[in-house]
Tab-separated table of C-alpha atoms in Angstrom:
chain	number	residue	atom	x	y	z
A	10	UNK	CA	0.080	0.156	-0.181
A	11	UNK	CA	1.516	3.855	-1.552
A	12	UNK	CA	1.161	6.201	0.811
A	13	UNK	CA	2.271	9.358	-0.628
A	14	UNK	CA	2.348	12.699	1.813
A	15	UNK	CA	1.635	16.380	0.550
A	16	UNK	CA	4.164	19.032	-0.049
A	17	UNK	CA	3.308	20.329	3.915
A	18	UNK	CA	2.957	16.850	4.765
A	19	UNK	CA	7.089	16.199	3.303
A	20	UNK	CA	8.211	19.426	4.978
A	21	UNK	CA	6.562	18.632	8.590
A	22	UNK	CA	7.638	15.440	7.976
A	23	UNK	CA	11.070	17.554	7.261
A	24	UNK	CA	11.244	19.617	10.297
A	25	UNK	CA	10.469	16.587	12.929
A	26	UNK	CA	13.498	14.788	11.425
A	27	UNK	CA	15.724	17.578	12.511
A	28	UNK	CA	14.195	18.050	15.168
A	29	UNK	CA	14.551	14.259	16.011
A	30	UNK	CA	18.417	14.787	15.190
A	31	UNK	CA	19.532	17.754	17.302
A	32	UNK	CA	18.085	15.527	20.107
A	33	UNK	CA	19.624	12.486	19.386
A	34	UNK	CA	23.735	14.113	18.655
A	35	UNK	CA	22.575	16.375	22.088
A	36	UNK	CA	21.698	13.224	24.058
A	37	UNK	CA	24.229	10.742	22.776
A	38	UNK	CA	27.580	11.006	23.333
A	39	UNK	CA	29.014	8.884	20.868
A	40	UNK	CA	27.044	10.535	17.683
A	41	UNK	CA	29.376	13.739	18.703
A	42	UNK	CA	31.633	12.139	18.988
A	43	UNK	CA	32.164	10.903	14.716
A	44	UNK	CA	31.413	14.011	14.604
A	45	UNK	CA	27.696	12.290	12.799
A	46	UNK	CA	26.118	15.799	10.960
A	47	UNK	CA	22.357	15.964	12.447
A	48	UNK	CA	20.394	15.193	9.342
A	49	UNK	CA	22.020	12.528	8.390
A	50	UNK	CA	21.155	10.630	12.494
A	51	UNK	CA	17.426	11.813	12.101
A	52	UNK	CA	17.217	10.554	8.733
A	53	UNK	CA	18.001	7.151	9.336
A	54	UNK	CA	16.260	6.622	12.034
A	55	UNK	CA	13.133	7.515	9.879
A	56	UNK	CA	14.113	5.313	7.096
A	57	UNK	CA	14.934	2.940	9.250
A	58	UNK	CA	11.213	3.468	10.204
A	59	UNK	CA	9.543	3.339	6.825
A	60	UNK	CA	11.620	0.381	6.583
A	61	UNK	CA	10.103	-2.192	9.024
A	62	UNK	CA	6.142	-0.189	7.947
A	63	UNK	CA	7.680	-1.845	4.905
A	64	UNK	CA	8.588	-5.041	6.024
A	65	UNK	CA	6.037	-5.795	8.293
A	66	UNK	CA	2.975	-4.209	7.235
A	67	UNK	CA	3.768	-3.338	3.949
A	68	UNK	CA	3.499	0.572	3.220
A	69	UNK	CA	5.306	2.441	1.298
A	70	UNK	CA	5.306	6.422	2.461
A	71	UNK	CA	6.942	8.362	0.008
A	72	UNK	CA	6.706	12.716	-0.400
A	73	UNK	CA	6.945	15.121	-2.086
A	74	UNK	CA	10.036	14.721	-4.247
A	75	UNK	CA	9.259	18.324	-6.255
A	76	UNK	CA	10.140	20.227	-2.354
A	77	UNK	CA	13.824	17.547	-1.872
A	78	UNK	CA	14.563	19.560	-5.263
A	79	UNK	CA	13.755	22.653	-4.570
A	80	UNK	CA	15.483	22.909	-1.387
A	81	UNK	CA	18.360	21.412	-3.254
A	82	UNK	CA	18.329	24.114	-6.052
A	83	UNK	CA	17.760	27.210	-3.275
A	84	UNK	CA	21.384	25.584	-1.333
A	85	UNK	CA	23.811	25.415	-4.976
A	86	UNK	CA	21.860	28.439	-5.665
A	87	UNK	CA	23.050	30.274	-2.556
A	88	UNK	CA	26.646	28.770	-3.396
A	89	UNK	CA	26.721	30.394	-7.244
A	90	UNK	CA	25.304	33.773	-4.694
A	91	UNK	CA	27.893	33.129	-2.574
A	92	UNK	CA	30.490	32.777	-4.877
A	93	UNK	CA	32.137	36.443	-6.116
A	94	UNK	CA	35.207	36.091	-7.825
A	95	UNK	CA	37.168	37.693	-4.958
A	96	UNK	CA	36.689	34.689	-2.811
A	97	UNK	CA	37.392	32.768	-5.743
A	98	UNK	CA	40.886	34.517	-6.303
A	99	UNK	CA	41.039	34.245	-3.066
A	100	UNK	CA	40.341	30.114	-3.230
A	101	UNK	CA	44.176	30.856	-4.599
A	102	UNK	CA	46.719	28.189	-5.212
A	103	UNK	CA	44.896	25.958	-3.214
A	104	UNK	CA	41.378	25.586	-5.039
A	105	UNK	CA	43.213	24.392	-8.065
A	106	UNK	CA	45.094	21.400	-5.784
A	107	UNK	CA	42.318	20.521	-4.842
A	108	UNK	CA	40.537	20.169	-7.635
A	109	UNK	CA	43.264	18.163	-9.781
A	110	UNK	CA	43.584	15.995	-5.986
A	111	UNK	CA	39.741	15.807	-7.179
A	112	UNK	CA	39.663	14.395	-10.875
A	113	UNK	CA	42.664	12.214	-9.825
A	114	UNK	CA	40.523	10.338	-7.381
A	115	UNK	CA	37.197	10.909	-10.354
A	116	UNK	CA	39.497	8.976	-12.519
A	117	UNK	CA	40.369	6.060	-9.978
A	118	UNK	CA	36.152	6.023	-9.245
A	119	UNK	CA	35.468	4.995	-12.820
A	120	UNK	CA	38.068	2.689	-13.069
A	121	UNK	CA	37.259	1.262	-9.764
A	122	UNK	CA	33.772	0.498	-10.333
A	123	UNK	CA	34.458	-0.273	-14.360
A	124	UNK	CA	37.990	-3.267	-12.933
A	125	UNK	CA	35.236	-4.800	-9.847
A	126	UNK	CA	31.723	-5.141	-12.829
A	127	UNK	CA	34.300	-6.297	-15.670
A	128	UNK	CA	35.735	-8.836	-12.488
A	129	UNK	CA	32.630	-9.823	-11.389
A	130	UNK	CA	30.748	-10.858	-14.873
A	131	UNK	CA	28.827	-7.212	-15.689
A	132	UNK	CA	28.460	-4.866	-17.545
A	133	UNK	CA	31.369	-2.588	-17.493
A	134	UNK	CA	28.672	0.430	-18.397
A	135	UNK	CA	27.125	-1.093	-14.856
A	136	UNK	CA	30.673	0.217	-13.020
A	137	UNK	CA	29.823	3.787	-14.968
A	138	UNK	CA	26.864	3.455	-12.836
A	139	UNK	CA	28.848	3.060	-10.122
A	140	UNK	CA	31.131	4.618	-9.215
A	141	UNK	CA	31.906	8.948	-10.466
A	142	UNK	CA	27.935	8.802	-12.401
A	143	UNK	CA	25.943	8.120	-9.317
A	144	UNK	CA	28.678	8.042	-5.529
A	145	UNK	CA	30.433	11.106	-6.404
A	146	UNK	CA	27.493	12.599	-8.718
A	147	UNK	CA	24.759	11.779	-6.878
A	148	UNK	CA	20.831	11.970	-7.227
A	149	UNK	CA	20.942	14.017	-9.752
A	150	UNK	CA	23.597	13.015	-12.148
A	151	UNK	CA	22.527	9.642	-11.337
A	152	UNK	CA	19.414	10.754	-12.919
A	153	UNK	CA	20.051	12.628	-15.893
A	154	UNK	CA	22.942	9.913	-17.463
A	155	UNK	CA	20.411	6.457	-16.212
A	156	UNK	CA	18.024	7.719	-18.621
A	157	UNK	CA	21.159	7.797	-21.161
A	158	UNK	CA	22.304	4.923	-20.462
A	159	UNK	CA	18.650	3.306	-20.515
A	160	UNK	CA	17.076	4.355	-23.686
A	161	UNK	CA	20.785	5.029	-25.635
A	162	UNK	CA	23.140	2.736	-24.140
A	163	UNK	CA	20.278	-1.144	-23.578
A	164	UNK	CA	20.908	-0.752	-19.777
A	165	UNK	CA	18.602	-2.201	-18.281
A	166	UNK	CA	17.086	-0.683	-15.128
A	167	UNK	CA	19.717	1.998	-15.581
A	168	UNK	CA	17.740	4.381	-13.309
A	169	UNK	CA	17.168	2.673	-10.706
A	170	UNK	CA	20.139	1.478	-10.146
A	171	UNK	CA	21.773	4.574	-10.461
A	172	UNK	CA	19.646	6.341	-7.741
A	173	UNK	CA	19.788	3.427	-5.204
A	174	UNK	CA	24.619	4.335	-5.321
A	175	UNK	CA	23.414	7.734	-4.694
A	176	UNK	CA	21.379	7.180	-1.938
A	177	UNK	CA	24.002	3.807	-0.445
A	178	UNK	CA	26.410	6.816	-0.922
A	179	UNK	CA	25.049	9.038	0.682
A	180	UNK	CA	24.376	7.231	3.394
A	181	UNK	CA	27.984	6.385	3.973
A	182	UNK	CA	29.447	10.383	2.985
A	183	UNK	CA	27.460	11.050	5.565
A	184	UNK	CA	28.832	8.456	7.928
A	185	UNK	CA	32.459	8.178	7.511
A	186	UNK	CA	33.254	12.435	6.662
A	187	UNK	CA	33.152	12.814	10.829
A	188	UNK	CA	35.048	10.259	11.581
A	189	UNK	CA	37.598	10.372	9.396
A	190	UNK	CA	38.027	13.667	9.260
A	191	UNK	CA	38.657	13.383	13.896
A	192	UNK	CA	41.203	10.466	13.761
A	193	UNK	CA	43.401	12.130	11.235
A	194	UNK	CA	43.221	15.260	14.105
A	195	UNK	CA	43.391	13.247	16.539
A	196	UNK	CA	46.329	11.349	14.863
A	197	UNK	CA	48.652	13.968	14.313
A	198	UNK	CA	47.416	15.968	17.081
A	199	UNK	CA	45.961	19.122	15.143
A	200	UNK	CA	43.918	21.771	16.025
A	201	UNK	CA	41.916	24.471	15.205
A	202	UNK	CA	41.394	27.990	16.388
A	203	UNK	CA	40.794	28.641	19.674
A	204	UNK	CA	37.597	30.594	20.568
A	205	UNK	CA	33.445	28.807	19.625
A	206	UNK	CA	33.171	29.021	16.121
A	207	UNK	CA	30.926	30.564	15.492
A	208	UNK	CA	31.960	33.686	17.714
A	209	UNK	CA	35.137	34.410	15.534
A	210	UNK	CA	32.960	34.112	12.630
A	211	UNK	CA	33.462	37.454	10.386
A	212	UNK	CA	31.699	39.448	7.588
A	213	UNK	CA	34.982	38.251	5.193
A	214	UNK	CA	34.167	33.873	6.607
A	215	UNK	CA	31.922	32.207	3.869
A	216	UNK	CA	28.792	31.194	3.583
A	217	UNK	CA	27.888	27.381	5.721
A	218	UNK	CA	30.811	27.758	7.732
A	219	UNK	CA	28.377	28.427	11.632
A	220	UNK	CA	25.536	27.284	10.535
A	221	UNK	CA	23.616	27.860	14.608
A	222	UNK	CA	26.074	32.169	14.434
A	223	UNK	CA	23.130	34.267	15.025
A	224	UNK	CA	22.344	36.529	12.565
A	225	UNK	CA	20.524	40.067	11.605
A	226	UNK	CA	18.749	40.005	8.889
A	227	UNK	CA	15.840	43.062	7.748
A	228	UNK	CA	13.165	42.410	6.473
A	229	UNK	CA	13.807	44.533	3.199
A	230	UNK	CA	17.081	42.793	3.009
A	231	UNK	CA	14.708	38.562	3.343
A	232	UNK	CA	12.567	40.016	0.402
A	233	UNK	CA	15.948	41.507	-2.021
A	234	UNK	CA	17.179	38.314	-1.142
A	235	UNK	CA	14.077	35.923	-1.987
A	236	UNK	CA	14.070	37.714	-5.052
A	237	UNK	CA	17.755	36.564	-6.214
A	238	UNK	CA	16.962	33.223	-5.324
A	239	UNK	CA	13.879	33.116	-7.666
A	240	UNK	CA	16.424	34.639	-10.834
A	241	UNK	CA	18.733	31.920	-9.961
A	242	UNK	CA	15.821	29.126	-10.374
A	243	UNK	CA	14.534	31.131	-12.976
A	244	UNK	CA	17.504	30.694	-14.660
A	245	UNK	CA	18.510	26.892	-13.974
A	246	UNK	CA	14.948	25.789	-15.557
A	247	UNK	CA	15.704	27.929	-18.775
A	248	UNK	CA	18.696	26.497	-19.123
A	249	UNK	CA	17.967	23.179	-18.409
A	250	UNK	CA	14.292	23.096	-21.040
A	251	UNK	CA	17.337	25.096	-23.243
A	252	UNK	CA	19.806	22.626	-23.117
A	253	UNK	CA	16.963	19.357	-23.260
A	254	UNK	CA	18.634	16.591	-26.034
A	255	UNK	CA	22.072	18.447	-26.661
A	256	UNK	CA	25.344	16.912	-26.781
A	257	UNK	CA	26.745	17.810	-23.262
A	258	UNK	CA	24.537	18.349	-20.063
A	259	UNK	CA	24.413	19.640	-16.804
A	260	UNK	CA	22.067	18.946	-14.561
A	261	UNK	CA	19.786	21.536	-12.709
A	262	UNK	CA	21.317	22.621	-10.152
A	263	UNK	CA	24.620	22.633	-12.015
A	264	UNK	CA	22.662	26.337	-13.378
A	265	UNK	CA	21.541	27.008	-10.260
A	266	UNK	CA	24.654	27.620	-9.142
A	267	UNK	CA	25.878	28.967	-12.090
A	268	UNK	CA	22.935	31.041	-12.401
A	269	UNK	CA	24.010	32.555	-8.381
A	270	UNK	CA	27.559	33.304	-10.118
A	271	UNK	CA	26.254	35.004	-13.276
A	272	UNK	CA	24.126	37.144	-10.825
A	273	UNK	CA	26.329	37.280	-7.538
A	274	UNK	CA	29.340	39.212	-10.189
A	275	UNK	CA	26.668	41.328	-11.209
A	276	UNK	CA	24.685	42.779	-8.787
A	277	UNK	CA	28.607	43.347	-7.864
A	278	UNK	CA	30.973	44.979	-10.635
A	279	UNK	CA	28.429	45.751	-13.412
A	280	UNK	CA	25.465	47.114	-10.711
A	281	UNK	CA	27.250	48.141	-7.932
A	282	UNK	CA	24.912	46.554	-6.402
A	283	UNK	CA	25.879	44.975	-1.837
A	284	UNK	CA	24.042	42.089	-1.212
A	285	UNK	CA	22.690	41.295	2.031
A	286	UNK	CA	25.224	37.639	2.351
A	287	UNK	CA	24.081	37.094	5.347
A	288	UNK	CA	20.548	35.743	4.564
A	289	UNK	CA	21.837	34.550	2.344
A	290	UNK	CA	23.663	32.660	4.424
A	291	UNK	CA	20.560	32.041	6.466
A	292	UNK	CA	18.372	30.717	3.997
A	293	UNK	CA	21.577	28.562	2.590
A	294	UNK	CA	21.882	26.386	6.030
A	295	UNK	CA	18.245	25.428	5.958
A	296	UNK	CA	17.837	24.524	2.508
A	297	UNK	CA	20.352	22.504	3.514
A	298	UNK	CA	19.090	20.895	6.136
A	299	UNK	CA	15.756	21.112	4.916
A	300	UNK	CA	17.175	19.182	1.780
A	301	UNK	CA	18.798	16.278	3.816
A	302	UNK	CA	15.942	14.873	5.829
A	303	UNK	CA	13.855	15.181	2.895
A	304	UNK	CA	16.976	12.660	1.052
A	305	UNK	CA	16.828	10.558	3.849
A	306	UNK	CA	13.492	10.402	4.108
A	307	UNK	CA	13.015	8.589	1.320
A	308	UNK	CA	15.723	6.531	0.675
A	309	UNK	CA	14.238	3.027	0.533
A	310	UNK	CA	16.169	0.582	2.594
A	311	UNK	CA	14.276	-2.132	0.665
A	312	UNK	CA	16.050	-1.686	-2.706
A	313	UNK	CA	19.190	-0.940	-1.465
A	314	UNK	CA	19.079	-4.608	0.263
A	315	UNK	CA	17.141	-6.608	-3.154
A	316	UNK	CA	20.992	-5.098	-4.531
A	317	UNK	CA	22.628	-7.972	-6.587
A	318	UNK	CA	25.263	-9.320	-4.230
A	319	UNK	CA	28.361	-7.944	-6.978
A	320	UNK	CA	26.641	-4.809	-7.019
A	321	UNK	CA	26.784	-4.574	-2.984
A	322	UNK	CA	31.167	-6.121	-3.416
A	323	UNK	CA	31.798	-2.517	-6.413
A	324	UNK	CA	29.441	-0.271	-3.768
A	325	UNK	CA	31.981	-1.447	-0.847
A	326	UNK	CA	35.206	-1.588	-3.168
A	327	UNK	CA	33.740	2.161	-3.602
A	328	UNK	CA	33.581	2.662	-0.238
A	329	UNK	CA	36.997	1.653	1.129
A	330	UNK	CA	39.677	3.117	-2.273
A	331	UNK	CA	37.227	6.711	-0.737
A	332	UNK	CA	38.471	6.202	2.256
A	333	UNK	CA	41.756	5.827	1.587
A	334	UNK	CA	42.359	7.948	-0.999
A	335	UNK	CA	41.001	11.088	1.157
A	336	UNK	CA	43.537	10.236	4.394
A	337	UNK	CA	46.310	8.788	1.964
A	338	UNK	CA	46.438	11.979	-0.644
A	339	UNK	CA	43.558	14.994	0.223
A	340	UNK	CA	44.655	15.212	2.806
A	341	UNK	CA	48.168	15.197	2.643
A	342	UNK	CA	48.865	17.452	-0.914
A	343	UNK	CA	46.061	19.702	0.733
A	344	UNK	CA	48.588	20.462	3.778
A	345	UNK	CA	49.076	17.716	6.398
A	346	UNK	CA	47.042	20.671	8.485
A	347	UNK	CA	43.434	21.392	10.644
A	348	UNK	CA	42.415	22.944	7.505
A	349	UNK	CA	43.152	19.730	5.202
A	350	UNK	CA	41.677	17.752	8.185
A	351	UNK	CA	38.106	20.080	7.098
A	352	UNK	CA	38.729	19.742	3.718
A	353	UNK	CA	38.603	15.259	3.754
A	354	UNK	CA	35.453	16.206	5.613
A	355	UNK	CA	34.199	17.799	2.466
A	356	UNK	CA	35.943	15.250	-0.022
A	357	UNK	CA	34.082	12.107	1.937
A	358	UNK	CA	31.028	13.803	1.761
A	359	UNK	CA	30.642	14.351	-1.840
A	360	UNK	CA	33.478	11.769	-3.014
A	361	UNK	CA	29.783	9.397	-1.987
A	362	UNK	CA	27.500	11.456	-1.421
A	363	UNK	CA	26.938	14.636	-2.607
A	364	UNK	CA	28.363	18.884	-2.046
A	365	UNK	CA	25.306	19.023	0.542
A	366	UNK	CA	27.080	15.859	2.597
A	367	UNK	CA	30.013	17.669	2.208
A	368	UNK	CA	28.988	20.890	3.737
A	369	UNK	CA	27.447	19.254	6.652
A	370	UNK	CA	30.791	16.969	7.035
A	371	UNK	CA	32.692	20.274	7.728
A	372	UNK	CA	29.712	21.976	9.200
A	373	UNK	CA	29.957	18.686	12.006
A	374	UNK	CA	34.363	19.135	12.673
A	375	UNK	CA	34.344	23.037	12.966
A	376	UNK	CA	30.971	23.061	15.804
A	377	UNK	CA	33.110	21.087	17.824
A	378	UNK	CA	37.367	21.884	16.720
A	379	UNK	CA	36.794	25.286	15.503
A	380	UNK	CA	36.074	27.270	11.957
A	381	UNK	CA	38.346	26.632	8.457
A	382	UNK	CA	37.720	30.004	6.561
A	383	UNK	CA	40.176	27.388	3.790
A	384	UNK	CA	37.762	24.733	3.797
A	385	UNK	CA	34.437	26.788	3.306
A	386	UNK	CA	35.752	28.446	0.429
A	387	UNK	CA	36.964	25.837	-1.238
A	388	UNK	CA	35.017	22.765	-0.742
A	389	UNK	CA	31.687	24.136	-1.926
A	390	UNK	CA	32.996	26.130	-5.073
A	391	UNK	CA	35.326	23.051	-5.900
A	392	UNK	CA	32.668	20.049	-5.221
A	393	UNK	CA	29.802	21.683	-6.313
A	394	UNK	CA	30.490	23.803	-9.348
A	395	UNK	CA	34.057	22.190	-10.926
A	396	UNK	CA	33.328	18.226	-9.656
A	397	UNK	CA	30.142	18.053	-11.977
A	398	UNK	CA	32.143	19.346	-15.342
A	399	UNK	CA	35.516	17.228	-14.713
A	400	UNK	CA	32.118	14.682	-13.993
A	401	UNK	CA	30.880	15.262	-17.286
A	402	UNK	CA	33.301	15.392	-19.320
A	403	UNK	CA	35.673	11.549	-17.760
A	404	UNK	CA	31.335	10.600	-18.225
A	405	UNK	CA	31.522	10.654	-22.022
A	406	UNK	CA	34.965	9.836	-22.394
A	407	UNK	CA	33.660	7.102	-20.408
A	408	UNK	CA	30.831	6.552	-22.231
A	409	UNK	CA	32.751	5.943	-25.567
A	410	UNK	CA	34.741	4.018	-24.931
A	411	UNK	CA	32.528	1.835	-22.512
A	412	UNK	CA	29.903	0.756	-25.068
């Protein structure tokens, strides 16, 4: 029996999941010790409850997917609206070094997926689905490329398979990022800046770094910010429709981020209009939390349980490879310091899940150890914008190679 919750009830459930996650993290020490993000803690409990209802009573709960997509687009728009060219310049050499590290990882992740699929007697394209297409790309990329594989290359069930793999990655990315970063911090005896992270954030700090910080926002600023988000979403919809069926396609959330970058920098350098960053920060952080809550509420764990044994093996190997790569390559190349540890948490987030998971992982670390301006400057831009461009190039190359 299917039970469908509309927009309003989906939002209510998402709020309850976030409150549950906050309660669990505040009361259960090991969740704090392992820096598990609040949306992940509450969302996994809710997803498990949905699975029990399905297994025992046959109820399949469904939540409003359009609302989840809307909050995802708002989050990525907020990244674009906060990424003016001055911040890109501030990222400097570290931004491009991190981008190079991730580019190598994209190739490695696809090579592992294809190799494991071939060894297990599966279509190599299935290995690509269990690679950067879904793990690094997330649900948006999984949907966009899954349809291409299914209808143009004859991979049956590519869409369903892609969503299941992306779901697995979302959970693993949220679970391992915090513990790995904490292990790196302790093993290398690293220390964050002294003092409370929320108190240390100034006007020049990157967005999303301290979601608990109180920010004063006026009604006028709220209306202006809503207008900016509306512009980003309209641009994303327009570009998605214009590029539909083209040889080179980007997920809608990439267009939302790109629209934010264009609008922000046009206002800064052409119209000399001062954008209210604090309002963008609040909207972006709220959208991030609600998006993750709905995404985890919508997990169909019975689909994961039904995955074939070989696919489970591939995903398990991918998780191990990602942890080893982040610990041995990302952390070392990025400087073996506190910022590198926070970057490692973010790398785990989007390496197996999505940029919202990466940001949530980093927030969990910085809430305990102190701010990392460098990590919050680099990860949202690389994880949400540059990576999807690189991933699209890699995927096109591998598909042509294997098809």
